[in-house]
Amino acid sequence: MQLHNFSHKLWYWLIRPSPDLPLVEQTKATLLASFLVLTITVAIAVNLLATWIIPSEMLTLETPKVLFLSALILIPYGLSRTKYYHLGSFLTVFMLLGNVYFVAFTSDTSYLYYLLMPLFASSIFLSVKATVLVILLNVVFLFSLAVSADSASQKDAVQAALFVIFISFVTILVAYYRSREEVIRHRELEQWVTERTVELLVANKSLQQEIIEREQAEAALLSSEARFRALTELTTAAIFIYDSAGLIYVNPAAQTITGYSQEELLELSFAALVHPDVSDDLQALTNTWNQVKEQSFNFEVKLLTKSNQTKWVDVTIGSVEYEGEEVVLGTAFDITQRKQAEEALEYARQVSEILRDANLALTRSLDLEIVLSTLLDYLAELIPYDSGNVMLRQGEHQVKIAAMHGYDPWVDPDQMCQANFDLREYASFNILVRSKQSLLVSDVAAFPGWVCWEDGKGDYVKSWLGVPLIAGGEVIGLYSLDKGEAGFFTQEHLLLAETLAAQAAVAIQNAALFKQVRDGREQLRHLTQQIVTVQEEERRWVSRELHDEAGQALTALKFSLAMILAKLPANGDQPGTDNGLHQHVNSAVALCESTMHQIRQVAHLLRPAAIDDLGLQPALAGFCRDFADHTSLTISFTGIEPPTLPDAVNITLYRFLQEALTNIARHADATAVHVNLWFDESSVYLSVEDNGRGFTIPVEVGRAKPNGGIGLSGMQERLQLVGGTLQIYSPPEGGSSLTARVPW
């Protein structure tokens, strides 16, 4: 195998033409070189063969001639390997003709052996028929030479002819078998060429189709790249590609959004562009992205630009293959304006909710202290102040702090609330009250006439704003906010502070009026209680006077009349005695007894002595029995004696029972009443229930209709004087229940 490869390489090296020739010329030059190499090889082989086979006496070929002829053949061989191979072809023909010339005209048969060269050449390059024709021509030529030559020469010619015929026969056999093999190889080659041609046609067609598809794909790719480049360069959305090492592509929009150049962006990572405030959120987003890598992922993130501006972008990323590697392709839209609008809308919504809640809270209470504290609390939600206060006017030139927040680190709140401020000494307060307009002092150091609090306790205030509280066209007070940072308060803060002023002024005025009404009611209640106390004391005194003085006088009068009646003679015992006198005296005694009974009843109604003598429970039980005796009602009483109660509570519960039974007897059409007295750890209770027709419970007891309970308002007012309450219950099916509760 190695010898074959070596011979193949040697043969290729011997016949290799000049690379400067065209392909067709290289083929011709290769054939010429092959023929000359074969000629030299055959000449040497024939010479050696003739030396071994032909007798020496018949061998007339001289070695110098052979070497000379071989050397001459090397000249056209050398030319065949250059671009002058045409000259080599001419020299080859010339040498063959010269060989024939020397044979024909010199009768030197040694040159006849060179006629074998075309024989071998024909056996190699020509078909069998062409080879036979060449051999016949050579034989004819030899016989012609033998006929024309002398006897010695004829003998040599005949010998040479015989050798040539033998060699020709061998050549024919070689050519035949070579031709046969060539035919077989040719057929096989034709079949292989046919099959290969079909394959090549199919492959060529497929290749052409592939070339067409590739050209179309390349055209589409170029078009797609052009569109992509146009899209990426003209779109306002940032388009970027990054891998684990960082960004590898950004479009102009990304440069516009971030403020960095393309070179600067390619040296940065995506995380380096994220705002530090949301770096933790980015890590969480990255973890989420790692879980859904096969899908696109959308999120919003805040960036920090080159100029330290904050921008929001809406990012969508997904995994793609780029230049044979898996990378992340992303788009980012600048949503800063939308975010700002959303933040402004959210801020407006929050402010609206705070204002709504503040208005509701300010109107929910009528307690002045709660209203002022609520105002400062909601101002703190709207404006981040350090300290703030609400001042109310105390006359024409004085204001006093009514509520304050945030002053603990600098002043004593109790001391501040007791201090009065003269408007003429504080320019800021004076301007507010006189102009009835809000005032914003961005820097108190630059405000003319700014007065600090006593002992420099307000030195921390650097920025200040104040808003007047106006009700009915008059300034009833003001509220001010302080900040330890100059220039902090803005016009927006001032507008927010003003939004609560009107509602706060109304709430403060209502709270003040309510306080006045409440104080008036308290005074009225106190006066009423005093009146009731005086009335009860006077009733007690009148009852005692009636019982003691009038009762004793009537008793004495009764005894006097009895003595007079005893001294009168009996009817008819003495002459001249008037029978009518006895009757008059008896009538006077009866009238005296009747008057004494009525006085005792009046004294009992004015002040039941049983309360003082026996206690509340026996007094109520006795009153129920007396009332049942004088009416058609069946009254049952249950109860236990409560602990010692104030005299006002005892008499209030007693009067409540009197009024309740009187109303039942007059309006309820009831037949039975149940009275119950009980107590717990904090209060004593007295309930009165009847089975009458009931009544409609009035919305306000003080406005009760006469047929629905004429004494309800009096009961409630009397109970309120001792801190008690009245509970009324009357179901639709009839009956009613009144329950008095009095704390003790």
XYZ file of C-alpha atoms in Angstrom:
744
model
C 0.000 0.000 0.000
C 2.815 2.366 0.894
C 4.682 1.413 -2.365
C 1.530 2.135 -4.346
C 1.126 5.526 -2.680
C 4.772 6.279 -3.312
C 4.554 5.331 -7.010
C 1.378 7.363 -7.386
C 3.007 10.422 -5.859
C 6.168 9.875 -8.012
C 4.103 9.564 -11.183
C 2.106 12.716 -10.326
C 5.340 14.576 -9.662
C 6.825 13.437 -13.028
C 3.834 14.520 -15.150
C 2.707 17.603 -13.163
C 2.291 20.521 -15.640
C 2.930 24.194 -15.072
C 0.280 25.847 -12.877
C 0.415 28.909 -15.123
C -1.400 27.036 -17.929
C -5.199 27.003 -18.310
C -7.006 23.824 -17.266
C -7.399 22.524 -20.880
C -3.740 23.229 -21.711
C -2.684 21.525 -18.434
C -4.471 18.328 -19.615
C -2.636 18.340 -22.977
C 0.694 19.022 -21.297
C 0.032 16.166 -18.854
C -0.643 13.741 -21.742
C 2.563 14.809 -23.538
C 4.631 14.408 -20.362
C 3.056 10.993 -19.757
C 3.892 9.879 -23.339
C 7.507 11.007 -23.073
C 7.989 9.377 -19.660
C 6.549 6.141 -21.069
C 8.779 6.442 -24.144
C 11.883 6.752 -22.014
C 10.702 3.889 -19.781
C 9.909 1.642 -22.769
C 13.204 2.451 -24.461
C 15.146 1.494 -21.392
C 12.995 -1.624 -20.849
C 13.379 -2.713 -24.526
C 17.097 -2.153 -24.387
C 17.401 -4.286 -21.268
C 15.037 -6.934 -22.679
C 16.921 -7.027 -25.980
C 20.169 -7.476 -24.111
C 18.767 -10.506 -22.304
C 16.740 -12.140 -25.124
C 18.243 -11.187 -28.526
C 21.563 -12.820 -29.296
C 24.481 -10.558 -29.061
C 25.382 -11.056 -32.688
C 21.942 -9.776 -33.673
C 22.056 -6.762 -31.257
C 23.460 -3.813 -33.115
C 22.057 -1.078 -30.764
C 24.847 0.876 -29.224
C 24.553 2.201 -25.704
C 25.879 5.703 -26.529
C 23.120 6.027 -29.106
C 20.505 4.979 -26.609
C 21.785 7.445 -24.047
C 21.929 10.142 -26.689
C 18.385 9.503 -27.805
C 17.175 9.338 -24.170
C 18.902 12.622 -23.482
C 17.220 14.136 -26.540
C 13.831 12.909 -25.285
C 14.413 14.669 -21.946
C 14.380 17.996 -23.791
C 10.718 17.786 -24.918
C 9.860 16.198 -21.562
C 11.266 19.191 -19.735
C 9.399 21.539 -22.070
C 6.120 19.616 -21.463
C 6.163 20.702 -17.808
C 6.338 24.387 -18.717
C 4.131 26.802 -20.559
C 6.230 25.973 -23.687
C 4.803 22.454 -23.947
C 3.876 23.152 -27.623
C 7.583 23.315 -28.436
C 8.052 19.992 -26.645
C 5.331 18.438 -28.818
C 7.113 19.681 -31.975
C 10.443 18.238 -30.842
C 8.790 14.869 -30.068
C 7.322 14.613 -33.597
C 10.641 15.712 -35.056
C 12.489 12.983 -33.158
C 10.058 10.267 -34.319
C 10.387 11.403 -37.948
C 14.154 11.576 -37.568
C 14.144 7.997 -36.290
C 12.235 6.865 -39.376
C 14.643 8.829 -41.595
C 17.697 7.156 -40.166
C 16.138 3.727 -40.545
C 15.110 4.390 -44.126
C 18.226 6.068 -45.447
C 21.027 4.674 -43.294
C 19.799 1.099 -43.172
C 20.773 1.066 -39.558
C 18.329 -1.413 -38.067
C 19.329 -0.482 -34.554
C 16.896 2.337 -34.767
C 14.093 -0.047 -35.568
C 13.744 -0.847 -31.906
C 12.537 2.653 -31.394
C 9.539 1.757 -33.466
C 8.431 -0.214 -30.417
C 7.797 3.018 -28.624
C 4.684 3.907 -30.599
C 3.577 0.285 -30.199
C 3.669 0.521 -26.421
C 2.274 4.034 -26.560
C -0.626 2.823 -28.712
C -1.269 -0.071 -26.353
C -1.531 2.408 -23.536
C -3.305 5.366 -25.131
C -5.136 3.811 -28.143
C -7.868 1.228 -28.575
C -7.153 -2.391 -29.697
C -8.077 -1.661 -33.327
C -5.832 1.344 -33.431
C -3.003 -0.683 -31.870
C -3.349 -3.492 -34.522
C -3.277 -0.860 -37.223
C -0.058 0.592 -35.849
C 1.509 -2.883 -35.630
C 0.544 -3.669 -39.252
C 2.052 -0.407 -40.404
C 5.259 -1.252 -38.571
C 5.320 -4.788 -40.087
C 4.703 -3.404 -43.576
C 7.417 -0.877 -43.036
C 9.866 -3.610 -41.898
C 9.120 -5.856 -44.895
C 9.539 -2.932 -47.215
C 12.928 -2.284 -45.697
C 13.836 -5.973 -45.941
C 12.965 -6.101 -49.653
C 14.859 -2.941 -50.441
C 17.937 -3.763 -48.369
C 20.889 -6.076 -49.223
C 21.101 -9.678 -48.118
C 22.863 -9.006 -44.841
C 20.570 -6.282 -44.047
C 17.602 -8.416 -45.081
C 18.643 -11.066 -42.658
C 18.845 -8.597 -39.868
C 15.562 -7.056 -40.966
C 13.862 -10.433 -41.010
C 15.131 -11.156 -37.503
C 14.063 -7.759 -36.366
C 10.698 -8.240 -38.027
C 10.243 -11.556 -36.302
C 11.071 -9.926 -32.977
C 8.780 -7.077 -33.737
C 6.006 -9.511 -34.693
C 6.505 -11.354 -31.411
C 6.531 -8.141 -29.499
C 3.495 -6.990 -31.490
C 1.642 -10.183 -30.590
C 2.446 -9.610 -26.957
C 1.413 -6.028 -27.381
C -1.849 -7.061 -28.976
C -2.557 -9.450 -26.111
C -1.708 -6.768 -23.632
C -3.841 -4.291 -25.519
C -6.670 -6.837 -25.754
C -6.721 -7.630 -22.073
C -6.210 -4.004 -21.279
C -9.043 -3.119 -23.620
C -11.236 -5.764 -22.047
C -10.453 -4.502 -18.624
C -10.914 -1.005 -19.902
C -14.328 -1.969 -21.256
C -15.296 -3.494 -17.948
C -13.907 -0.555 -16.097
C -15.505 1.741 -18.627
C -18.893 0.123 -18.119
C -18.449 0.178 -14.383
C -17.236 3.703 -14.687
C -20.191 4.594 -16.880
C -22.551 3.033 -14.362
C -20.775 4.755 -11.493
C -20.691 7.985 -13.464
C -24.391 7.561 -14.246
C -25.229 6.909 -10.630
C -22.907 9.607 -9.506
C -24.365 11.928 -12.090
C -27.860 11.221 -10.795
C -26.652 11.780 -7.284
C -24.853 14.880 -8.402
C -27.978 16.069 -10.192
C -30.050 15.445 -7.085
C -27.361 16.958 -4.921
C -26.997 19.813 -7.356
C -30.740 20.398 -7.358
C -30.786 20.196 -3.583
C -27.755 22.427 -3.455
C -29.385 24.878 -5.816
C -32.541 24.804 -3.687
C -30.435 25.219 -0.595
C -28.539 28.038 -2.262
C -31.860 29.643 -3.220
C -33.205 29.174 0.295
C -29.973 30.425 1.782
C -30.030 33.426 -0.509
C -33.654 34.020 0.449
C -32.781 33.528 4.102
C -29.810 35.843 3.774
C -32.007 38.373 1.998
C -34.668 37.970 4.663
C -31.992 38.198 7.337
C -30.577 41.330 5.774
C -34.094 42.746 5.502
C -34.855 41.658 9.060
C -31.594 43.138 10.280
C -32.402 46.342 8.450
C -35.869 46.454 9.942
C -34.517 45.498 13.363
C -31.860 48.184 13.145
C -34.421 50.724 11.974
C -36.800 49.604 14.716
C -34.192 49.641 17.459
C -32.780 52.979 16.364
C -36.108 54.728 15.825
C -38.181 53.274 18.700
C -38.507 55.169 21.949
C -38.284 51.918 23.907
C -34.885 50.870 25.202
C -33.745 47.515 23.777
C -30.858 45.704 25.396
C -29.134 42.321 25.414
C -27.076 41.094 28.306
C -25.439 37.938 29.575
C -23.763 36.940 32.795
C -20.861 39.290 32.059
C -23.020 42.372 31.499
C -24.652 44.334 28.694
C -23.584 43.405 25.172
C -26.001 45.556 23.137
C -28.047 48.695 23.750
C -29.985 50.852 21.306
C -30.024 54.688 21.197
C -33.230 54.849 23.277
C -31.401 53.161 26.164
C -28.773 55.876 25.978
C -31.489 58.560 26.002
C -33.243 57.080 29.043
C -30.119 56.470 31.149
C -27.983 59.390 29.980
C -24.984 57.094 29.432
C -23.209 56.623 26.115
C -23.197 53.227 24.407
C -19.596 52.596 25.450
C -20.394 53.451 29.071
C -23.479 51.223 29.101
C -21.590 48.232 27.712
C -19.160 48.511 30.612
C -21.982 48.512 33.195
C -24.210 45.760 34.495
C -27.983 46.059 34.614
C -27.889 46.071 38.421
C -25.583 49.116 38.344
C -28.381 51.146 36.713
C -31.002 50.251 39.343
C -31.790 52.829 42.016
C -30.292 51.912 45.429
C -33.728 52.209 47.028
C -34.999 49.161 45.110
C -31.846 47.031 45.000
C -33.432 44.507 47.375
C -36.521 44.349 45.173
C -34.295 43.659 42.154
C -32.819 40.626 43.911
C -36.318 39.284 44.562
C -37.228 39.897 40.912
C -34.076 38.066 39.815
C -35.030 35.052 41.927
C -38.501 35.058 40.394
C -37.022 35.325 36.885
C -34.783 32.337 37.519
C -37.890 30.275 38.266
C -39.744 31.245 35.050
C -36.828 31.539 32.615
C -38.702 29.775 29.833
C -41.312 32.538 29.816
C -41.212 36.267 29.316
C -41.110 38.257 32.536
C -42.441 41.762 33.104
C -41.699 44.116 35.981
C -41.322 47.786 36.827
C -38.095 49.131 38.294
C -36.654 52.491 39.291
C -33.391 53.583 37.648
C -30.787 56.185 38.549
C -29.537 58.056 35.482
C -26.066 59.445 34.894
C -27.281 62.874 36.044
C -28.693 61.321 39.283
C -32.270 61.663 38.092
C -34.829 59.025 39.040
C -36.681 57.315 36.218
C -39.180 54.479 36.188
C -39.144 51.894 33.377
C -41.448 49.031 32.450
C -39.152 46.092 31.613
C -39.961 42.882 29.736
C -37.216 40.249 29.415
C -36.901 36.788 27.891
C -34.249 34.224 27.026
C -33.052 34.086 23.394
C -30.087 32.639 21.490
C -27.618 35.242 20.291
C -24.460 34.301 18.370
C -24.716 30.731 19.604
C -25.156 31.619 23.282
C -28.204 31.976 25.494
C -28.659 35.603 26.485
C -31.409 37.828 27.858
C -33.240 40.165 25.481
C -35.161 42.963 27.104
C -37.205 46.056 26.330
C -37.759 48.980 28.655
C -40.333 51.752 28.291
C -39.910 55.028 30.117
C -42.972 55.292 32.393
C -41.647 58.110 34.554
C -44.449 60.494 33.597
C -47.050 57.799 34.190
C -45.517 57.022 37.575
C -45.447 60.688 38.465
C -49.082 60.988 37.429
C -49.946 57.901 39.489
C -48.023 59.240 42.469
C -49.735 62.621 42.091
C -53.101 60.900 41.809
C -52.348 58.714 44.821
C -51.174 61.753 46.771
C -54.326 63.647 45.803
C -56.423 60.652 46.830
C -54.661 60.424 50.184
C -55.075 64.170 50.742
C -58.746 63.890 49.791
C -59.242 61.020 52.237
C -57.407 62.904 54.983
C -59.531 66.007 54.383
C -62.710 63.930 54.348
C -61.760 62.140 57.544
C -60.696 65.424 59.107
C -64.010 67.092 58.276
C -65.912 64.138 59.691
C -63.748 64.038 62.794
C -64.068 67.778 63.374
C -67.864 67.578 63.204
C -68.111 64.364 65.211
C -67.370 65.969 68.559
C -68.469 69.140 70.289
C -65.743 68.939 72.879
C -63.391 71.868 72.251
C -60.298 70.049 73.477
C -61.004 67.069 71.208
C -61.691 69.340 68.220
C -58.404 71.223 68.637
C -56.401 68.026 69.128
C -58.073 66.490 66.057
C -57.157 69.537 63.993
C -53.464 69.255 64.899
C -53.470 65.492 64.304
C -54.803 65.795 60.762
C -52.516 68.733 60.027
C -49.629 66.407 60.917
C -50.885 63.900 58.326
C -51.006 66.610 55.670
C -47.839 68.521 56.575
C -44.807 67.020 58.379
C -44.266 69.797 60.923
C -42.079 69.660 64.028
C -44.420 71.547 66.340
C -47.786 73.220 66.035
C -50.418 74.981 68.106
C -53.920 76.426 68.001
C -54.517 79.847 69.558
C -57.883 81.370 70.417
C -58.508 85.069 70.809
C -58.899 86.454 74.302
C -60.136 89.935 73.610
C -59.005 92.351 70.927
C -55.222 92.135 71.395
C -54.684 88.831 73.165
C -54.424 85.206 71.987
C -53.927 82.137 74.118
C -52.676 78.657 73.196
C -55.589 76.247 73.480
C -53.836 73.137 72.099
C -50.280 72.243 71.074
C -48.267 69.315 69.691
C -44.560 68.626 69.483
C -43.236 71.239 71.941
C -42.127 68.784 74.612
C -38.380 68.839 73.746
C -38.196 72.627 74.037
C -40.890 73.995 76.392
C -43.263 72.934 79.128
C -46.709 72.420 77.467
C -48.599 73.272 80.672
C -46.677 76.533 81.005
C -47.233 77.407 77.355
C -50.987 76.789 77.571
C -51.230 79.298 80.433
C -49.374 82.027 78.533
C -51.094 84.860 76.672
C -49.546 86.517 73.620
C -50.026 90.164 72.822
C -50.741 90.589 69.116
C -48.973 93.962 69.136
C -45.699 92.334 70.160
C -45.755 89.461 67.624
C -45.765 90.723 64.050
C -46.646 87.343 62.511
C -49.736 86.926 64.702
C -50.757 90.540 64.195
C -50.556 90.213 60.387
C -52.730 87.095 60.440
C -55.449 88.653 62.584
C -55.577 92.008 60.814
C -55.273 90.764 57.202
C -57.384 87.645 57.785
C -55.015 85.855 55.382
C -52.530 83.035 55.800
C -48.831 83.802 56.184
C -45.793 81.742 55.097
C -42.349 82.571 56.494
C -39.759 80.442 54.682
C -36.884 81.769 56.801
C -37.738 83.428 60.095
C -34.268 84.998 60.252
C -35.135 87.114 57.196
C -38.623 88.043 58.407
C -38.790 91.607 59.775
C -40.259 91.840 63.224
C -39.928 88.144 64.035
C -40.054 87.696 67.796
C -38.785 84.546 69.448
C -40.442 83.156 72.536
C -39.276 84.171 75.922
C -35.793 82.988 76.954
C -35.026 81.925 73.359
C -37.082 78.736 73.665
C -38.261 79.091 70.063
C -34.824 79.371 68.491
C -35.258 75.971 66.839
C -37.973 77.405 64.547
C -36.519 78.186 61.098
C -39.619 77.975 58.906
C -43.167 78.973 59.963
C -46.659 79.176 58.557
C -49.898 80.394 60.109
C -53.570 80.244 59.121
C -56.351 82.380 60.645
C -59.564 80.790 61.926
C -62.459 82.891 60.654
C -66.086 82.399 61.689
C -68.853 84.846 60.907
C -66.344 87.186 59.293
C -64.326 87.499 62.502
C -60.985 85.959 63.408
C -61.662 83.711 66.386
C -58.129 82.321 66.503
C -55.286 80.905 64.440
C -53.085 77.846 64.123
C -49.383 77.848 63.300
C -46.848 75.172 62.322
C -43.081 75.216 62.962
C -40.156 73.498 61.253
C -36.497 73.394 62.222
C -35.399 73.600 58.554
C -35.311 76.914 56.707
C -37.274 76.965 53.447
C -39.111 73.744 54.264
C -42.697 75.009 54.004
C -43.987 75.699 50.489
C -47.085 77.233 48.982
C -48.490 73.723 48.594
C -48.146 73.211 52.354
C -49.897 76.526 52.920
C -52.794 75.538 50.634
C -53.145 72.208 52.432
C -53.195 73.958 55.791
C -55.871 76.353 54.554
C -58.177 73.514 53.477
C -58.975 72.704 57.109
C -59.325 76.289 58.280
C -62.994 76.860 57.407
C -64.248 73.548 58.803
C -62.014 73.890 61.848
C -63.303 77.398 62.545
C -66.922 76.211 62.378
C -66.130 73.185 64.570
C -64.316 75.375 67.106
C -67.159 77.869 67.170
C -69.726 75.076 67.553
C -67.659 73.517 70.331
C -67.424 76.882 72.077
C -71.164 77.440 71.734
C -71.843 73.915 72.908
C -69.600 74.534 75.883
C -71.576 77.644 76.670
C -74.866 75.750 76.327
C -73.508 72.875 78.373
C -72.281 75.234 81.036
C -75.670 76.978 80.954
C -77.461 73.669 81.254
C -75.204 72.686 84.097
C -75.974 75.939 85.820
C -79.672 75.449 85.092
C -79.508 71.907 86.410
C -77.721 73.129 89.488
C -80.285 75.875 89.980
C -83.140 73.436 89.377
C -81.627 71.035 91.866
C -81.351 73.835 94.342
C -84.980 74.790 93.663
C -86.114 71.215 94.103
C -84.059 70.963 97.255
C -85.584 74.154 98.524
C -89.025 72.917 97.545
C -88.485 69.653 99.332
C -87.158 71.446 102.384
C -90.101 73.762 102.329
C -92.482 70.841 101.879
C -90.805 69.136 104.757
C -91.178 72.285 106.853
C -94.821 72.793 105.756
C -95.542 69.124 106.410
C -93.954 69.335 109.822
C -95.784 72.568 110.599
C -99.087 71.094 109.478
C -98.430 67.960 111.442
C -97.124 69.671 114.523
C -98.774 73.054 114.745
C -102.063 72.621 112.899
C -102.485 69.067 114.133
C -101.877 70.033 117.726
C -104.241 73.049 117.421
C -106.976 70.919 115.919
C -106.410 68.250 118.561
C -106.742 70.889 121.315
C -109.820 72.255 119.596
C -111.293 68.762 119.447
C -110.650 68.214 123.143
C -112.167 71.636 123.989
C -115.278 70.874 122.021
C -115.529 67.522 123.745
C -115.254 69.188 127.145
C -117.919 71.712 126.154
C -120.144 68.941 124.938
C -119.639 67.042 128.180
C -120.640 70.033 130.270
C -123.845 70.591 128.381
C -126.899 68.992 130.022
C -128.405 66.050 128.338
C -131.346 66.618 126.088
C -134.447 67.342 128.132
C -132.689 67.216 131.568
C -132.915 70.898 132.107
C -135.670 73.134 131.044
C -134.739 75.724 128.433
C -131.870 73.646 126.954
C -131.549 73.913 123.175
C -131.228 70.497 121.509
C -129.648 72.124 118.489
C -126.580 73.124 120.514
C -125.585 69.515 121.027
C -125.826 68.924 117.330
C -123.665 71.943 116.514
C -121.000 70.881 118.956
C -120.980 67.329 117.581
C -120.730 68.682 114.051
C -117.785 70.846 115.094
C -116.051 67.825 116.633
C -116.647 65.791 113.451
C -115.369 68.657 111.285
C -112.334 68.953 113.494
C -111.562 65.230 113.082
C -112.108 65.468 109.332
C -109.810 68.463 109.082
C -107.178 66.665 111.120
C -107.336 63.673 108.728
C -107.014 65.903 105.655
C -104.089 67.765 107.188
C -102.353 64.441 107.862
C -102.905 63.420 104.206
C -101.600 66.746 102.896
C -98.610 66.532 105.203
C -97.978 62.985 104.008
C -98.149 64.058 100.351
C -95.869 66.981 100.968
C -93.283 64.877 102.760
C -93.905 61.237 103.586
C -92.683 60.837 107.110
C -92.163 57.095 106.551
C -89.059 57.862 104.455
C -87.392 59.594 107.364
C -88.803 57.256 110.009
C -88.795 53.811 108.344
C -86.778 54.086 105.105
C -87.386 53.983 101.325
C -88.726 50.446 100.977
C -91.445 50.694 103.667
C -92.429 54.153 102.426
C -92.884 52.869 98.847
C -94.768 49.781 100.029
C -97.085 51.888 102.184
C -97.768 54.282 99.327
C -98.690 51.365 97.062
C -101.208 50.065 99.630
C -102.742 53.515 100.160
C -102.971 54.140 96.393
C -104.597 50.738 95.818
C -107.164 51.499 98.554
C -108.253 54.673 96.821
C -108.304 53.235 93.237
C -109.488 50.103 91.471
C -105.894 48.995 90.709
C -104.376 45.842 92.090
C -100.825 46.832 93.039
C -98.157 44.338 94.060
C -94.867 45.459 95.489
C -91.576 43.557 95.844
C -88.246 44.875 96.906
C -85.566 45.062 99.514
C -84.230 48.036 101.360
C -81.145 49.437 99.596
C -78.185 50.825 101.494
C -78.456 54.284 102.932
C -79.189 56.714 100.103
C -79.038 60.475 99.983
C -82.275 62.184 100.900
C -82.539 63.635 97.371
C -82.394 60.135 95.840
C -85.025 58.808 98.248
C -87.495 61.587 97.589
C -86.797 61.427 93.784
C -87.663 57.730 93.656
C -90.724 58.320 95.831
C -91.956 61.148 93.548
C -91.240 58.897 90.489
C -93.572 56.238 91.924
C -96.231 58.829 92.717
C -96.219 60.207 89.158
C -96.078 56.740 87.536
C -99.085 55.374 89.465
C -101.048 58.593 88.891
C -100.463 58.369 85.092
C -101.483 54.683 85.070
C -104.684 55.417 86.971
C -105.571 58.290 84.645
C -104.525 57.055 81.168
C -103.543 53.368 81.024
C -106.889 51.609 81.606
C -104.899 49.038 83.551
C -106.138 46.643 86.205
C -102.861 45.445 87.695
C -99.545 47.077 88.469
C -96.300 45.590 89.695
C -93.650 47.689 91.446
C -90.118 46.361 92.025
C -87.211 47.882 93.939
C -83.675 46.458 93.634
C -80.049 47.551 93.491
C -76.581 46.413 92.400
C -73.040 47.541 93.203
C -73.437 50.867 91.407
C -77.098 51.829 91.114
C -80.554 51.458 92.628
C -83.508 50.632 90.371
C -87.266 51.171 90.662
C -89.577 49.750 87.973
C -93.316 50.139 87.463
C -95.108 47.741 85.058
C -98.793 47.723 84.115
C -101.104 45.690 81.850
C -102.785 48.704 80.312
C -103.152 49.709 76.683
C -99.640 51.137 76.469
C -98.607 54.219 74.548
C -96.345 55.410 71.737
C -92.892 56.178 73.039
C -92.014 59.745 72.057
C -88.738 60.496 70.285
C -88.062 63.155 72.842
C -89.595 62.642 76.252
C -89.899 66.371 76.773
C -92.250 66.495 73.771
C -94.538 63.662 74.942
C -98.156 63.931 74.044
C -100.631 64.210 76.914
C -102.227 60.846 76.134
C -98.868 59.211 75.891
C -97.486 60.138 79.303
C -98.039 63.606 80.651
C -95.487 63.296 83.442
C -92.609 61.603 81.571
C -90.632 64.789 81.065
C -91.011 65.704 84.745
C -89.850 62.233 85.760
C -86.809 62.406 83.516
C -85.816 65.896 84.600
C -86.163 64.995 88.267
C -84.055 61.849 87.753
C -81.387 63.791 85.812
C -81.019 66.158 88.764
C -79.631 63.259 90.797
C -77.662 61.768 87.871
C -80.281 59.144 87.039
C -81.917 57.932 83.836
C -85.386 56.826 82.761
C -85.967 53.741 80.571
C -89.352 53.412 78.845
C -90.715 50.274 77.234
C -94.168 49.802 75.673
C -94.663 46.876 73.239
C -97.329 47.005 70.497
C -99.425 44.313 72.150
C -100.012 46.591 75.171
C -98.680 47.254 78.611
C -95.812 49.512 79.584
C -92.757 49.562 81.799
C -90.915 52.478 83.379
C -87.545 51.930 85.050
C -85.670 54.562 87.011
C -81.942 54.078 87.594
C -80.034 56.276 90.021
C -76.352 55.791 90.831
C -75.418 55.671 94.491
